[in-house]
Amino acid sequence: MRTQKLFIIIFGLLLVVGYSFANFYLNVGTVSVGNQNYMVYEFGPEFTIGPVTLGITLTTYATDLTTGQFYFGFPGSAQPSTNIVDGLNITSLGLDFGNWWVRYGQMRPITYGMGFVFKGYSNPQARTVDFGLRFGNESVSVHIPYQIAQLTNLTFVESDQLYTAVVKSKILMFDLSVFGGFDTFSLAEITLSTPLTAAAGISLTQEILGFNIGAEADLQYWKDGTLGYGAFGGVFGNFGMLEILAGPYLVSDGFSPWLISKNYKALKSEPDFGPEKYKADMGYIASVGLTVSPYGKAVVLLKGNFEGDMTLSGEGFINIPAIGGTNGLVLYGYLYDEKPFEEGQILDSNTQARLTIAYPVFGNFFAGIKYIWEDMEWKQTAFVGGTANF
């Protein structure tokens, strides 16, 4: 009874405070910790005052909605708490004072250089710490995947396995980026695969007549000692609605272009993941992106070699405006296929695809239906929560 009263009081305070500011965070979703799946419920305000951004939520989670035990704080703590006070959590914190900045919050996509290795990698379930320094044309930033599990006793947990950093500078007329990252993914989790230990690279780019030309060289080091290397050179440009990139690449055994991308987490969980899967190759990369603000955005990427092998990837969303008093709709699609059209079909057994139809209830809180391509058929699930559930 006491806990219920306290829950009602905290819920009411967060609700009142939340609606007093511009943003109110509300999310209902699922998260996997080890072999256990949890339903997670989070709500609370987020606001910005000058150089400071702060978000505070009440976070609770359970193994089952009706009969499971409810815990407070973020899943992953070695000792889950049943004390509602531990449910109070800092979900975002940002400080920006010009020459230095720090941000704690939901992980943002990571792209370094020309995107030959680090290409939009993200983990929507993770909150991370990012900080950096800026001095004119020089800057350095560091990405650390740790998050607060319980605020009252300041318990921290590793939220992801990828740690990265990038240094940017100006050399003569070129923009220089030097970047790298290491992965703490353990062999004990997937004993049949060979995880990646580290990746690093350097890129030089220069704008000429509205286009950017550049080159990138990278290394990938695996836990079995294999060292792979690759290089890419090409042209890219941003022309308002249209973005393009195209150029040739060359890689050795044990190197994979686009490896640390949105699909990386799924790839490294496959039993055959490792350097032996990636052979020396020479080919081309091309991508086209189209943005029609505020109605939607789409990007299609193609990697191929001169023997006819291709990898196709695409992602996009469409915002359907509010009609007749409704809040409109959001359509989201994702596609990844290492052997497109191999079986004479657009969608085959090698295809990873999903389609989401989401209704914005209010703010960034959605209810919708998600279709996942699996076992040569579309499987339907319903969801409520934020865009992390898309």
mmCIF file of C-alpha atoms in Angstrom:
data_model
loop_
_atom_site.group_PDB
_atom_site.id
_atom_site.type_symbol
_atom_site.label_atom_id
_atom_site.label_comp_id
_atom_site.label_asym_id
_atom_site.label_seq_id
_atom_site.Cartn_x
_atom_site.Cartn_y
_atom_site.Cartn_z
ATOM 1 C CA MET A 1 0.000 0.000 0.000
ATOM 2 C CA ARG A 2 2.803 2.377 0.884
ATOM 3 C CA THR A 3 4.607 1.629 -2.393
ATOM 4 C CA GLN A 4 1.403 2.156 -4.370
ATOM 5 C CA LYS A 5 0.852 5.582 -2.775
ATOM 6 C CA LEU A 6 4.443 6.555 -3.461
ATOM 7 C CA PHE A 7 4.097 5.399 -7.066
ATOM 8 C CA ILE A 8 0.947 7.541 -7.513
ATOM 9 C CA ILE A 9 2.680 10.595 -6.011
ATOM 10 C CA ILE A 10 5.786 10.238 -8.203
ATOM 11 C CA PHE A 11 3.657 9.531 -11.294
ATOM 12 C CA GLY A 12 1.579 12.657 -10.644
ATOM 13 C CA LEU A 13 4.602 14.882 -10.087
ATOM 14 C CA LEU A 14 6.324 13.667 -13.257
ATOM 15 C CA LEU A 15 3.138 14.097 -15.244
ATOM 16 C CA VAL A 16 2.591 17.667 -14.044
ATOM 17 C CA VAL A 17 6.238 18.628 -14.489
ATOM 18 C CA GLY A 18 6.377 16.929 -17.878
ATOM 19 C CA TYR A 19 3.473 18.812 -19.356
ATOM 20 C CA SER A 20 4.931 22.074 -18.023
ATOM 21 C CA PHE A 21 7.861 21.731 -20.437
ATOM 22 C CA ALA A 22 8.260 21.189 -24.177
ATOM 23 C CA ASN A 23 9.017 17.456 -24.192
ATOM 24 C CA PHE A 24 7.555 14.489 -22.364
ATOM 25 C CA TYR A 25 9.237 11.112 -22.814
ATOM 26 C CA LEU A 26 6.988 8.049 -22.773
ATOM 27 C CA ASN A 27 8.037 4.617 -23.962
ATOM 28 C CA VAL A 28 6.688 1.085 -23.704
ATOM 29 C CA GLY A 29 8.874 -1.580 -25.290
ATOM 30 C CA THR A 30 10.958 -4.702 -24.857
ATOM 31 C CA VAL A 31 14.627 -5.207 -24.074
ATOM 32 C CA SER A 32 16.779 -8.348 -23.977
ATOM 33 C CA VAL A 33 19.339 -8.839 -21.215
ATOM 34 C CA GLY A 34 21.231 -12.103 -21.655
ATOM 35 C CA ASN A 35 18.581 -14.769 -22.272
ATOM 36 C CA GLN A 36 15.806 -12.825 -20.519
ATOM 37 C CA ASN A 37 13.253 -10.551 -22.211
ATOM 38 C CA TYR A 38 11.621 -7.719 -20.271
ATOM 39 C CA MET A 39 8.724 -5.365 -20.869
ATOM 40 C CA VAL A 40 9.963 -1.850 -20.057
ATOM 41 C CA TYR A 41 7.838 1.187 -19.155
ATOM 42 C CA GLU A 42 9.351 4.676 -18.968
ATOM 43 C CA PHE A 43 7.848 8.134 -18.637
ATOM 44 C CA GLY A 44 9.053 11.561 -17.569
ATOM 45 C CA PRO A 45 9.944 15.120 -18.661
ATOM 46 C CA GLU A 46 12.899 16.371 -20.695
ATOM 47 C CA PHE A 47 13.713 20.075 -20.929
ATOM 48 C CA THR A 48 16.488 22.443 -22.007
ATOM 49 C CA ILE A 49 17.570 25.578 -20.148
ATOM 50 C CA GLY A 50 20.452 27.426 -21.798
ATOM 51 C CA PRO A 51 23.375 25.017 -22.316
ATOM 52 C CA VAL A 52 21.815 22.309 -20.121
ATOM 53 C CA THR A 53 19.462 19.507 -21.251
ATOM 54 C CA LEU A 54 17.981 17.208 -18.592
ATOM 55 C CA GLY A 55 15.554 14.283 -18.740
ATOM 56 C CA ILE A 56 14.243 12.342 -15.751
ATOM 57 C CA THR A 57 11.975 9.297 -15.958
ATOM 58 C CA LEU A 58 10.404 6.652 -13.800
ATOM 59 C CA THR A 59 11.496 3.284 -15.220
ATOM 60 C CA THR A 60 9.908 -0.050 -14.345
ATOM 61 C CA TYR A 61 10.223 -3.445 -16.029
ATOM 62 C CA ALA A 62 8.798 -6.942 -15.727
ATOM 63 C CA THR A 63 9.254 -10.415 -17.181
ATOM 64 C CA ASP A 64 5.481 -10.695 -17.663
ATOM 65 C CA LEU A 65 2.821 -7.998 -17.814
ATOM 66 C CA THR A 66 0.314 -9.739 -15.524
ATOM 67 C CA THR A 67 2.114 -12.343 -13.405
ATOM 68 C CA GLY A 68 5.763 -11.258 -13.573
ATOM 69 C CA GLN A 69 7.742 -9.491 -10.851
ATOM 70 C CA PHE A 70 8.046 -5.723 -11.324
ATOM 71 C CA TYR A 71 11.477 -4.159 -10.831
ATOM 72 C CA PHE A 72 12.653 -0.539 -10.880
ATOM 73 C CA GLY A 73 15.630 1.003 -12.609
ATOM 74 C CA PHE A 74 16.983 -0.180 -15.952
ATOM 75 C CA PRO A 75 17.216 -3.950 -16.747
ATOM 76 C CA GLY A 76 20.738 -5.326 -16.481
ATOM 77 C CA SER A 77 21.534 -4.556 -12.856
ATOM 78 C CA ALA A 78 23.175 -7.448 -11.017
ATOM 79 C CA GLN A 79 20.704 -6.962 -8.152
ATOM 80 C CA PRO A 80 17.297 -5.839 -9.519
ATOM 81 C CA SER A 81 15.493 -3.482 -7.167
ATOM 82 C CA THR A 82 11.859 -3.708 -6.031
ATOM 83 C CA ASN A 83 12.105 -0.254 -4.414
ATOM 84 C CA ILE A 84 10.159 2.282 -6.472
ATOM 85 C CA VAL A 85 12.629 5.028 -5.538
ATOM 86 C CA ASP A 86 15.245 3.202 -7.640
ATOM 87 C CA GLY A 87 12.940 3.693 -10.629
ATOM 88 C CA LEU A 88 13.912 7.365 -10.812
ATOM 89 C CA ASN A 89 16.476 7.606 -13.573
ATOM 90 C CA ILE A 90 18.393 10.235 -15.506
ATOM 91 C CA THR A 91 17.597 9.387 -19.130
ATOM 92 C CA SER A 92 19.331 12.365 -20.742
ATOM 93 C CA LEU A 93 21.838 14.982 -19.662
ATOM 94 C CA GLY A 94 23.566 17.418 -21.974
ATOM 95 C CA LEU A 95 26.042 20.240 -21.344
ATOM 96 C CA ASP A 96 27.494 22.376 -24.143
ATOM 97 C CA PHE A 97 29.891 25.210 -23.312
ATOM 98 C CA GLY A 98 31.391 25.806 -26.737
ATOM 99 C CA ASN A 99 34.918 24.399 -26.445
ATOM 100 C CA TRP A 100 33.728 21.302 -24.585
ATOM 101 C CA TRP A 101 30.521 19.311 -24.423
ATOM 102 C CA VAL A 102 29.110 16.147 -22.872
ATOM 103 C CA ARG A 103 25.928 14.226 -23.602
ATOM 104 C CA TYR A 104 24.251 11.292 -21.870
ATOM 105 C CA GLY A 105 21.179 9.776 -23.478
ATOM 106 C CA GLN A 106 19.810 7.439 -26.128
ATOM 107 C CA MET A 107 22.552 6.310 -28.481
ATOM 108 C CA ARG A 108 22.783 8.225 -31.748
ATOM 109 C CA PRO A 109 23.906 6.612 -35.050
ATOM 110 C CA ILE A 110 27.687 6.493 -35.566
ATOM 111 C CA THR A 111 29.203 7.287 -38.973
ATOM 112 C CA TYR A 112 32.903 8.114 -39.359
ATOM 113 C CA GLY A 113 34.864 9.217 -42.398
ATOM 114 C CA MET A 114 33.120 8.327 -45.645
ATOM 115 C CA GLY A 115 31.199 5.509 -43.946
ATOM 116 C CA PHE A 116 33.293 2.689 -45.411
ATOM 117 C CA VAL A 117 33.325 0.824 -42.057
ATOM 118 C CA PHE A 118 31.398 2.898 -39.475
ATOM 119 C CA LYS A 119 28.135 3.402 -41.341
ATOM 120 C CA GLY A 120 25.195 4.471 -39.149
ATOM 121 C CA TYR A 121 25.724 1.942 -36.346
ATOM 122 C CA SER A 122 23.187 2.311 -33.519
ATOM 123 C CA ASN A 123 21.606 0.421 -30.642
ATOM 124 C CA PRO A 124 18.193 1.983 -29.880
ATOM 125 C CA GLN A 125 17.993 0.168 -26.527
ATOM 126 C CA ALA A 126 21.219 1.735 -25.211
ATOM 127 C CA ARG A 127 21.967 5.001 -23.467
ATOM 128 C CA THR A 128 25.566 6.142 -23.778
ATOM 129 C CA VAL A 129 28.036 8.832 -22.728
ATOM 130 C CA ASP A 130 29.553 11.024 -25.460
ATOM 131 C CA PHE A 131 31.915 13.925 -24.843
ATOM 132 C CA GLY A 132 34.335 16.045 -26.808
ATOM 133 C CA LEU A 133 36.469 19.149 -27.317
ATOM 134 C CA ARG A 134 36.337 21.755 -30.093
ATOM 135 C CA PHE A 135 39.021 24.274 -31.076
ATOM 136 C CA GLY A 136 38.389 25.947 -34.434
ATOM 137 C CA ASN A 137 38.844 23.315 -37.164
ATOM 138 C CA GLU A 138 40.083 20.708 -34.670
ATOM 139 C CA SER A 139 37.817 18.474 -32.591
ATOM 140 C CA VAL A 140 37.881 15.165 -30.731
ATOM 141 C CA SER A 141 34.943 13.118 -29.454
ATOM 142 C CA VAL A 142 34.682 9.877 -27.486
ATOM 143 C CA HIS A 143 31.776 7.416 -27.278
ATOM 144 C CA ILE A 144 31.413 5.258 -24.116
ATOM 145 C CA PRO A 145 28.487 2.780 -23.919
ATOM 146 C CA TYR A 146 27.589 2.980 -20.225
ATOM 147 C CA GLN A 147 24.277 3.907 -18.645
ATOM 148 C CA ILE A 148 22.730 4.420 -15.226
ATOM 149 C CA ALA A 149 20.866 1.343 -13.984
ATOM 150 C CA GLN A 150 19.786 2.779 -10.614
ATOM 151 C CA LEU A 151 20.052 6.439 -9.656
ATOM 152 C CA THR A 152 19.802 6.170 -5.879
ATOM 153 C CA ASN A 153 22.954 4.066 -5.522
ATOM 154 C CA LEU A 154 24.588 5.209 -8.791
ATOM 155 C CA THR A 155 24.770 1.757 -10.363
ATOM 156 C CA PHE A 156 26.201 1.767 -13.892
ATOM 157 C CA VAL A 157 26.069 -1.012 -16.498
ATOM 158 C CA GLU A 158 27.621 -1.479 -19.931
ATOM 159 C CA SER A 159 24.815 -0.698 -22.408
ATOM 160 C CA ASP A 160 26.592 -1.793 -25.603
ATOM 161 C CA GLN A 161 29.919 -3.388 -26.544
ATOM 162 C CA LEU A 162 31.290 -0.810 -28.988
ATOM 163 C CA TYR A 163 33.605 1.992 -27.776
ATOM 164 C CA THR A 164 34.706 4.591 -30.355
ATOM 165 C CA ALA A 165 36.563 7.885 -30.822
ATOM 166 C CA VAL A 166 37.237 10.308 -33.670
ATOM 167 C CA VAL A 167 39.649 13.204 -34.235
ATOM 168 C CA LYS A 168 38.914 15.798 -36.930
ATOM 169 C CA SER A 169 41.263 18.444 -38.283
ATOM 170 C CA LYS A 170 42.172 20.517 -41.324
ATOM 171 C CA ILE A 171 45.364 19.729 -43.255
ATOM 172 C CA LEU A 172 46.072 22.184 -46.059
ATOM 173 C CA MET A 173 42.817 22.143 -48.041
ATOM 174 C CA PHE A 174 41.652 18.704 -46.836
ATOM 175 C CA ASP A 175 39.292 17.676 -44.050
ATOM 176 C CA LEU A 176 41.007 14.925 -42.062
ATOM 177 C CA SER A 177 39.286 12.330 -39.865
ATOM 178 C CA VAL A 178 41.119 9.701 -37.805
ATOM 179 C CA PHE A 179 38.825 7.268 -36.020
ATOM 180 C CA GLY A 180 38.623 3.885 -34.376
ATOM 181 C CA GLY A 181 36.721 1.609 -32.061
ATOM 182 C CA PHE A 182 36.966 -1.661 -30.155
ATOM 183 C CA ASP A 183 34.311 -4.242 -29.379
ATOM 184 C CA THR A 184 34.110 -6.078 -26.022
ATOM 185 C CA PHE A 185 31.784 -8.776 -27.403
ATOM 186 C CA SER A 186 32.809 -12.019 -25.669
ATOM 187 C CA LEU A 187 33.575 -15.370 -27.277
ATOM 188 C CA ALA A 188 31.748 -17.032 -24.400
ATOM 189 C CA GLU A 189 28.454 -15.689 -25.775
ATOM 190 C CA ILE A 190 28.765 -17.063 -29.315
ATOM 191 C CA THR A 191 31.420 -19.786 -29.268
ATOM 192 C CA LEU A 192 31.155 -20.680 -32.961
ATOM 193 C CA SER A 193 31.864 -17.177 -34.246
ATOM 194 C CA THR A 194 35.011 -15.045 -34.292
ATOM 195 C CA PRO A 195 34.165 -11.561 -32.989
ATOM 196 C CA LEU A 196 35.764 -8.360 -34.197
ATOM 197 C CA THR A 197 38.231 -6.837 -31.737
ATOM 198 C CA ALA A 198 38.866 -3.416 -33.268
ATOM 199 C CA ALA A 199 38.514 -1.259 -36.364
ATOM 200 C CA ALA A 200 40.312 1.954 -37.297
ATOM 201 C CA GLY A 201 40.618 4.251 -40.260
ATOM 202 C CA ILE A 202 41.596 7.581 -41.767
ATOM 203 C CA SER A 203 39.852 9.693 -44.396
ATOM 204 C CA LEU A 204 40.684 12.809 -46.412
ATOM 205 C CA THR A 205 37.973 14.790 -48.229
ATOM 206 C CA GLN A 206 37.797 18.030 -50.169
ATOM 207 C CA GLU A 207 34.914 20.012 -51.689
ATOM 208 C CA ILE A 208 35.237 20.885 -55.387
ATOM 209 C CA LEU A 209 32.461 22.590 -57.401
ATOM 210 C CA GLY A 210 29.759 21.475 -54.975
ATOM 211 C CA PHE A 211 30.966 17.869 -54.844
ATOM 212 C CA ASN A 212 33.164 16.289 -52.195
ATOM 213 C CA ILE A 213 35.906 13.955 -53.334
ATOM 214 C CA GLY A 214 37.866 11.819 -50.935
ATOM 215 C CA ALA A 215 39.529 8.591 -49.937
ATOM 216 C CA GLU A 216 39.418 6.357 -46.873
ATOM 217 C CA ALA A 217 41.708 3.547 -45.646
ATOM 218 C CA ASP A 218 40.729 1.174 -42.812
ATOM 219 C CA LEU A 219 41.830 -1.833 -40.768
ATOM 220 C CA GLN A 220 39.772 -4.561 -39.075
ATOM 221 C CA TYR A 221 41.400 -6.720 -36.397
ATOM 222 C CA TRP A 222 39.691 -9.956 -35.270
ATOM 223 C CA LYS A 223 39.987 -12.010 -32.070
ATOM 224 C CA ASP A 224 41.794 -14.845 -33.882
ATOM 225 C CA GLY A 225 44.567 -12.423 -34.915
ATOM 226 C CA THR A 226 43.390 -11.851 -38.496
ATOM 227 C CA LEU A 227 44.087 -8.354 -39.840
ATOM 228 C CA GLY A 228 42.038 -7.161 -42.793
ATOM 229 C CA TYR A 229 42.459 -3.903 -44.658
ATOM 230 C CA GLY A 230 40.457 -1.960 -47.205
ATOM 231 C CA ALA A 231 40.345 1.313 -49.118
ATOM 232 C CA PHE A 232 37.625 3.361 -50.781
ATOM 233 C CA GLY A 233 37.758 6.454 -52.950
ATOM 234 C CA GLY A 234 34.943 8.356 -54.532
ATOM 235 C CA VAL A 235 32.694 11.328 -54.827
ATOM 236 C CA PHE A 236 29.742 12.375 -52.704
ATOM 237 C CA GLY A 237 27.471 15.374 -52.547
ATOM 238 C CA ASN A 238 24.515 16.877 -50.745
ATOM 239 C CA PHE A 239 22.221 18.857 -53.033
ATOM 240 C CA GLY A 240 19.342 19.699 -50.719
ATOM 241 C CA MET A 241 16.806 16.968 -51.381
ATOM 242 C CA LEU A 242 19.340 14.643 -53.021
ATOM 243 C CA GLU A 243 22.438 12.945 -51.578
ATOM 244 C CA ILE A 244 24.726 10.750 -53.670
ATOM 245 C CA LEU A 245 27.899 8.691 -53.128
ATOM 246 C CA ALA A 246 29.791 6.513 -55.595
ATOM 247 C CA GLY A 247 33.250 5.040 -56.022
ATOM 248 C CA PRO A 248 35.463 1.933 -56.198
ATOM 249 C CA TYR A 249 36.841 -0.097 -53.292
ATOM 250 C CA LEU A 250 39.568 -2.689 -52.684
ATOM 251 C CA VAL A 251 39.678 -5.059 -49.692
ATOM 252 C CA SER A 252 41.823 -7.945 -48.463
ATOM 253 C CA ASP A 253 40.762 -11.214 -46.837
ATOM 254 C CA GLY A 254 39.136 -10.549 -43.464
ATOM 255 C CA PHE A 255 37.714 -7.129 -44.313
ATOM 256 C CA SER A 256 34.065 -6.199 -44.819
ATOM 257 C CA PRO A 257 32.819 -2.796 -46.044
ATOM 258 C CA TRP A 258 29.879 -1.337 -44.056
ATOM 259 C CA LEU A 259 30.646 -3.840 -41.290
ATOM 260 C CA ILE A 260 29.781 -1.593 -38.330
ATOM 261 C CA SER A 261 26.394 -0.507 -39.608
ATOM 262 C CA LYS A 262 22.806 -0.754 -38.455
ATOM 263 C CA ASN A 263 22.944 -4.489 -39.174
ATOM 264 C CA TYR A 264 26.144 -5.110 -37.186
ATOM 265 C CA LYS A 265 24.483 -6.357 -33.993
ATOM 266 C CA ALA A 266 22.552 -9.022 -35.929
ATOM 267 C CA LEU A 267 25.576 -10.014 -38.031
ATOM 268 C CA LYS A 268 27.902 -10.706 -35.098
ATOM 269 C CA SER A 269 25.273 -12.956 -33.498
ATOM 270 C CA GLU A 270 25.346 -15.315 -36.476
ATOM 271 C CA PRO A 271 27.295 -18.582 -35.917
ATOM 272 C CA ASP A 272 29.437 -18.128 -39.053
ATOM 273 C CA PHE A 273 30.469 -14.542 -38.284
ATOM 274 C CA GLY A 274 34.214 -14.029 -38.609
ATOM 275 C CA PRO A 275 37.051 -12.984 -40.950
ATOM 276 C CA GLU A 276 36.902 -16.206 -42.982
ATOM 277 C CA LYS A 277 33.474 -15.097 -44.225
ATOM 278 C CA TYR A 278 34.992 -12.070 -45.990
ATOM 279 C CA LYS A 279 37.328 -12.640 -48.943
ATOM 280 C CA ALA A 280 39.589 -10.296 -50.911
ATOM 281 C CA ASP A 281 37.489 -8.313 -53.340
ATOM 282 C CA MET A 282 37.395 -5.308 -55.637
ATOM 283 C CA GLY A 283 34.238 -3.530 -56.659
ATOM 284 C CA TYR A 284 32.070 -0.452 -56.286
ATOM 285 C CA ILE A 285 29.763 1.266 -53.813
ATOM 286 C CA ALA A 286 26.879 3.570 -54.683
ATOM 287 C CA SER A 287 24.133 5.168 -52.617
ATOM 288 C CA VAL A 288 21.283 7.591 -53.267
ATOM 289 C CA GLY A 289 19.306 9.424 -50.603
ATOM 290 C CA LEU A 290 16.162 11.496 -51.117
ATOM 291 C CA THR A 291 14.682 13.818 -48.489
ATOM 292 C CA VAL A 292 11.367 15.607 -48.909
ATOM 293 C CA SER A 293 10.918 17.509 -45.664
ATOM 294 C CA PRO A 294 8.752 17.067 -43.627
ATOM 295 C CA TYR A 295 7.133 14.213 -45.564
ATOM 296 C CA GLY A 296 9.855 11.609 -45.538
ATOM 297 C CA LYS A 297 13.322 10.347 -46.336
ATOM 298 C CA ALA A 298 14.771 7.271 -48.045
ATOM 299 C CA VAL A 299 18.258 5.971 -48.783
ATOM 300 C CA VAL A 300 19.332 3.002 -50.947
ATOM 301 C CA LEU A 301 22.864 1.579 -50.872
ATOM 302 C CA LEU A 302 24.413 -0.931 -53.266
ATOM 303 C CA LYS A 303 27.755 -2.719 -52.976
ATOM 304 C CA GLY A 304 28.921 -4.965 -55.790
ATOM 305 C CA ASN A 305 31.983 -6.530 -57.357
ATOM 306 C CA PHE A 306 32.906 -7.142 -60.974
ATOM 307 C CA GLU A 307 31.828 -10.791 -60.744
ATOM 308 C CA GLY A 308 28.174 -9.864 -60.260
ATOM 309 C CA ASP A 309 27.870 -10.295 -56.465
ATOM 310 C CA MET A 310 25.862 -7.554 -54.745
ATOM 311 C CA THR A 311 24.638 -6.423 -51.311
ATOM 312 C CA LEU A 312 21.533 -4.233 -51.185
ATOM 313 C CA SER A 313 20.454 -2.093 -48.248
ATOM 314 C CA GLY A 314 17.675 0.447 -47.865
ATOM 315 C CA GLU A 315 15.814 2.411 -45.221
ATOM 316 C CA GLY A 316 13.148 5.078 -45.266
ATOM 317 C CA PHE A 317 10.092 6.601 -43.669
ATOM 318 C CA ILE A 318 7.033 8.522 -44.827
ATOM 319 C CA ASN A 319 5.081 10.997 -42.701
ATOM 320 C CA ILE A 320 1.418 11.101 -43.699
ATOM 321 C CA PRO A 321 -0.038 14.441 -42.523
ATOM 322 C CA ALA A 322 -2.956 14.692 -40.118
ATOM 323 C CA ILE A 323 -6.319 14.378 -41.870
ATOM 324 C CA GLY A 324 -9.780 14.888 -40.381
ATOM 325 C CA GLY A 325 -8.664 15.441 -36.802
ATOM 326 C CA THR A 326 -6.276 12.461 -36.694
ATOM 327 C CA ASN A 327 -2.561 12.670 -35.887
ATOM 328 C CA GLY A 328 -1.522 11.218 -39.235
ATOM 329 C CA LEU A 329 0.609 8.104 -39.755
ATOM 330 C CA VAL A 330 4.270 7.175 -39.997
ATOM 331 C CA LEU A 331 5.408 4.411 -42.373
ATOM 332 C CA TYR A 332 8.906 2.973 -41.848
ATOM 333 C CA GLY A 333 10.719 0.374 -43.938
ATOM 334 C CA TYR A 334 14.076 -1.414 -43.712
ATOM 335 C CA LEU A 335 15.756 -3.870 -46.099
ATOM 336 C CA TYR A 336 19.094 -5.707 -46.054
ATOM 337 C CA ASP A 337 20.040 -8.488 -48.467
ATOM 338 C CA GLU A 338 23.554 -9.871 -48.971
ATOM 339 C CA LYS A 339 22.402 -11.751 -52.100
ATOM 340 C CA PRO A 340 19.540 -9.764 -53.634
ATOM 341 C CA PHE A 341 17.330 -11.436 -56.238
ATOM 342 C CA GLU A 342 19.272 -14.708 -55.850
ATOM 343 C CA GLU A 343 16.083 -16.784 -55.895
ATOM 344 C CA GLY A 344 14.392 -14.658 -58.567
ATOM 345 C CA GLN A 345 12.353 -12.748 -55.990
ATOM 346 C CA ILE A 346 12.630 -9.319 -54.408
ATOM 347 C CA LEU A 347 12.203 -10.903 -50.947
ATOM 348 C CA ASP A 348 13.883 -14.283 -50.451
ATOM 349 C CA SER A 349 15.333 -16.441 -47.657
ATOM 350 C CA ASN A 350 18.417 -14.190 -47.377
ATOM 351 C CA THR A 351 16.408 -10.991 -46.952
ATOM 352 C CA GLN A 352 16.087 -9.083 -43.695
ATOM 353 C CA ALA A 353 13.142 -6.717 -43.909
ATOM 354 C CA ARG A 354 10.541 -5.027 -41.777
ATOM 355 C CA LEU A 355 7.684 -2.603 -42.322
ATOM 356 C CA THR A 356 6.118 -0.493 -39.565
ATOM 357 C CA ILE A 357 2.813 1.377 -39.628
ATOM 358 C CA ALA A 358 2.738 3.697 -36.611
ATOM 359 C CA TYR A 359 0.126 6.093 -35.276
ATOM 360 C CA PRO A 360 1.531 9.036 -33.249
ATOM 361 C CA VAL A 361 -0.619 9.073 -30.110
ATOM 362 C CA PHE A 362 1.143 12.202 -28.878
ATOM 363 C CA GLY A 363 4.679 13.563 -29.014
ATOM 364 C CA ASN A 364 7.129 10.728 -29.659
ATOM 365 C CA PHE A 365 4.777 8.018 -28.372
ATOM 366 C CA PHE A 366 3.393 5.648 -31.028
ATOM 367 C CA ALA A 367 1.048 2.709 -31.357
ATOM 368 C CA GLY A 368 1.240 0.533 -34.412
ATOM 369 C CA ILE A 369 1.801 -2.702 -36.275
ATOM 370 C CA LYS A 370 5.165 -4.108 -37.331
ATOM 371 C CA TYR A 371 5.612 -6.663 -40.120
ATOM 372 C CA ILE A 372 8.845 -8.709 -40.063
ATOM 373 C CA TRP A 373 9.985 -10.846 -43.026
ATOM 374 C CA GLU A 374 10.904 -14.220 -41.551
ATOM 375 C CA ASP A 375 10.828 -17.799 -42.900
ATOM 376 C CA MET A 376 9.646 -16.530 -46.298
ATOM 377 C CA GLU A 377 6.557 -14.807 -44.892
ATOM 378 C CA TRP A 378 5.480 -11.583 -43.180
ATOM 379 C CA LYS A 379 4.932 -11.989 -39.429
ATOM 380 C CA GLN A 380 2.823 -9.370 -37.688
ATOM 381 C CA THR A 381 3.290 -7.901 -34.206
ATOM 382 C CA ALA A 382 1.719 -4.935 -32.430
ATOM 383 C CA PHE A 383 3.655 -2.391 -30.360
ATOM 384 C CA VAL A 384 3.364 0.798 -28.358
ATOM 385 C CA GLY A 385 6.287 3.056 -27.500
ATOM 386 C CA GLY A 386 8.906 5.246 -29.133
ATOM 387 C CA THR A 387 10.729 5.027 -32.446
ATOM 388 C CA ALA A 388 13.183 2.516 -30.902
ATOM 389 C CA ASN A 389 10.402 -0.055 -31.444
ATOM 390 C CA PHE A 390 10.239 0.569 -35.206
#
